[in-house]
Amino acid sequence: MAAELSMDGMNGAQSDQDRFFRDLRAFHAERGTSIDTNARVNGKHVDLHKLFEVVKARGGYDAVSAEKLAWRKVGHEFNLGQTNAAAYAFALKTVYYKNLAAFEIKTVHGKEPPPKEILELVSAKGGDLLSRTVENFRIPTKVAQQSDQSDESGDEAKGTPKPDKMDLDDPGSMGRTSRGLRQAPPQRVLFQPDVSSTRQPRHSSTQMQSPQPTPSATAILNHVYNPASNPNSMSFNIASYEPRPQMPLTLRSVLTPSSNHNLFQDKVRLLREANAQRMGRGSPVVKGMMLPGTGFDGPNIYVRTLHALRSSVPEEQAYALHHLVKISHERGDKYKFEAFPGLAEGLLDKVLEVSNLFYYVRWEVSYADDYPSNEKHVLNAMTGTPDILDRLRALQTRDTGDELETEEFNSRLAKINEAGLVIRNMSLLEENARFLSEQPIVRDWLTVALNLPKDPLLVELTHYALDIAEQLTKYWALDTTNPLYSSLVQQLDNVDRGAVLTTLRAVSRISMNLEDANKLQAVPLNIVQRLFEWMMLDDEELVHACLDFLYQYTAVPDNVAFLLLQNDHGDLPLGPFIAHLTRLLLYNSHDEFRYKLVRSGKPPIAAREIPTLPQDLLTAIVKIEEPERSSQWLKTCFEENPEEDITQIALWHAYQTRFSEFSTPQNPLLPAADFIKNVSNTFTSANAQVINGPSQKFIIKGISPRHSPMDLSGRVYQRCLWKAPNALKVCGAFLLKPKTMWEHVVSTHLGIPQGEDGSFEMSSFAMTNGHQPEIVRDCYWASCSHFSSPIASTVGRPSRRAIATHIRTHLPDSTVLSTVRTKHNKSKPVGPDSTSEKSPSITSTDTKPRKRKHDVLVDSDFDAQEQILETHLFRNTAVEGDKGEHPAGLPLTSVLILRNLARNVPKAVLGMESQDRDDEMSDSMALKGRGPGGGGGTMMVAHGPNGVVSKLYGPYLDELWYVMAHNKALRKYLEDLLALVEKGVNG
């Protein structure tokens, strides 16, 4: 098998090498360079594939070249020898440079290698191949190529003499020295290089002599000397000679009229001026004089657009509006009307042109105090035009038709929309909004824009007008007679969500920045009905806008009276409205639990006796083979407890006592040492220890006996806690299922016989040794006192059926209805996983939810004390402020509306009971949009159990109290609301 694996590995390596050489040959063929697959250094063959992998593992050619002596370390991988290691390293570097460097750049680094003229065709000196280009690479000169044939540097390079710097005496030259490569020794003298050191000493007093034969020369007579393999020989340099590369030709551009037109144009101009001067026709001297059109850059873009807008030239206005849209968007925080007088007037004149597209009118704006009021096309810019709505109704409409609009129409409408967009963008700045609010003509234009025909072409301009109104209405006090107020209210009868939202905000902000509070009145019935309907939508933004509007609307007692009349007639029921407001009090609430410790818990005392295995569990464990049998027994009878321990001898005797009768030759008991070791394998926290003292004690630290055994599936048995009056201890039988435990108590302790069909005969008695047992008349489960309580004792002695039924309350609930019972169990603790929503304060006696309504009594022998926590649930909604003390969002507005209704309902009822209403009250509160007057309607009573307040708020008092108990943010507002409701109910 090993031979097969080795052969497979060799085959894989061979296939990788074949693939490498195939790719390498293809790369050099495409590049147009040659490859030397039989490269040799110091007479040894160099495997290009191995060389490539070694260099790549060291980071590549540039990384190896940048590291000192790195190529020499690479040479050690190929056993090139220690003699002349520097020359061998450079020769190895040259092999890689010529054959593999470009291939590495292409395959490893994923870049395009430099041209071969600056790579393969030049010396391998240096590095930085990845950044080498034709522009930044300087081809080395011949002297530079001959001056360095090594990759070495530092002290070693300085200490090793270079061949071209060595002075050698040529025999027969009469002491004449020659500089160049070291000459080969004469053939009559046997040459032997000094292998003891690569450094050659220099002596200033003597010249270098030719080496003399040594006694060891006879030992190498048979050695064949090959000059080509010596890097210091002439033959080696001839073999590695490289021709000087071609230098790139540097071209210089020739100046021609086509390549440099300005230069020749200036030359022609100078020649003309020189000729004119020569002929006495020189140009006049203008030094110090500003010629027309020179020396002034012209107005900036802001002034340029302003004058273009006021010029009334269509092309200039198009230019101005195009740039104003961009300026108002990008520089809206600094572009102010006050800095450019006439800009607001020019934009308003432009947007007023929209009426001419749909009506036969061309508005003119008068800034005179005595403007001609009889001319219906002139608008008063000083005080506003109060009859603007009448003038709009009197206009004659153009017949635009349903066909496509003309180019002129489309161009004019586009410019008007751009002007409206500029005003809208600039009104977002507070200074600009205040400036526009002081211009009465702005209100007239908004009224015109909001009363244009319902045409899809005007949707964009209408939205711009509503956005502007939203920013400006907070500076205006608009009463019901104002044309703009009526126009805004009518916009609510719209199907466009965006228009409705902006209108609601605009109306709700009327006179927000003024001292006098605004009174929303004269709102038609259909608008109020739509507001009630929009509140039911799952649209938080729209609902919030509706609530803001209704908050101001319900602040007026006359409006509340109108709502009461509509509720009495059935046109506008207030019951669902108040119910929905009550639900919104907990909108997006998050539950917060706070716990108060009433009594600290006490853990149960560890069991001292090893539990007895039930028969069914013992039968299952006996069938298991050792050592798994002992592990399972340990898991069922013991548990990890870092504070407890048990003696090894007691544990070993318990194991022997339990399973000695079941020991067989095929499945014998474990030896003591193996058993103790298996304990540590079963429980990770258990370890054997020795306690030193007068007598050593061997213990197992980290485990203790269980109170009740656990089966192989991890289910814990329940212990029977029935203790008869004369018994010394509880029954103690271990049973797994609650049903089995109940049957055990009923049959064994209550003495009720079981029929053939499995049912118990409550009227019969089970015979014990032929005698009827004593009749049990009480529950003896642990310390149960259910039937001995004062209330139960008045009923009489319980029957056995009642006791059998009562026993189920002490057992875990395993029926399919356990989830439902747990959900409605009021005695369970309230926590993050609880489903309780009603109770603000619940007392808990455990940290886990109970499964039954009644307490499951525990064995008093355990001596445990359960922890009692008082849990409080808070359902907090959105808040704001640095400390989060102020409510916000839909819950706040909802409680404010409820408070307005509770406060103004009595006032509204008193107002309707009064018989001396004035005409203004009747007109503004007429039924069906004009008010509740006119002497009709049913007499209402505000206070008392049958009063209006009681009828409106009575069905929702429980929910209001619940929110006040659970919502800390709204508690103050709900206290005021409930106080008003209580006052209205009690009169």
Coordinates of N, CA and C in Angstrom, one line a residue, residues 46 99 167 249 398 437 570 622 672 719 789 810 855:
V46 N 21.1 22.3 -13.5 CA 20.2 23.1 -12.7 C 18.7 22.8 -13.2
N99 N 15.7 32.7 -17.9 CA 14.7 31.7 -18.2 C 13.4 31.8 -17.5
D167 N 46.8 42.7 -10.2 CA 48.0 42.9 -11.0 C 48.8 41.6 -11.1
L249 N 16.2 55.2 -30.0 CA 16.4 56.5 -30.7 C 15.5 57.5 -30.1
R398 N -59.1 78.2 -20.4 CA -58.7 77.8 -21.7 C -59.1 76.4 -22.1
S437 N -42.5 85.3 4.3 CA -43.8 85.4 5.0 C -44.2 86.9 5.2
G570 N -75.0 59.9 14.4 CA -74.5 58.6 13.8 C -73.6 58.8 12.6
V622 N -28.4 -2.9 33.1 CA -27.7 -4.2 33.3 C -27.4 -4.8 31.9
A672 N -11.2 -2.1 40.8 CA -11.3 -0.9 41.5 C -10.6 0.3 40.8
R719 N -40.0 11.6 42.8 CA -40.1 10.8 44.0 C -41.4 11.0 44.7
S789 N -57.5 23.3 55.5 CA -57.7 24.7 55.6 C -59.0 25.1 56.2
H810 N -50.2 18.1 42.4 CA -48.9 18.0 42.8 C -47.9 17.5 41.8
D855 N -49.0 24.9 43.6 CA -47.6 24.6 43.9 C -47.3 23.2 43.9

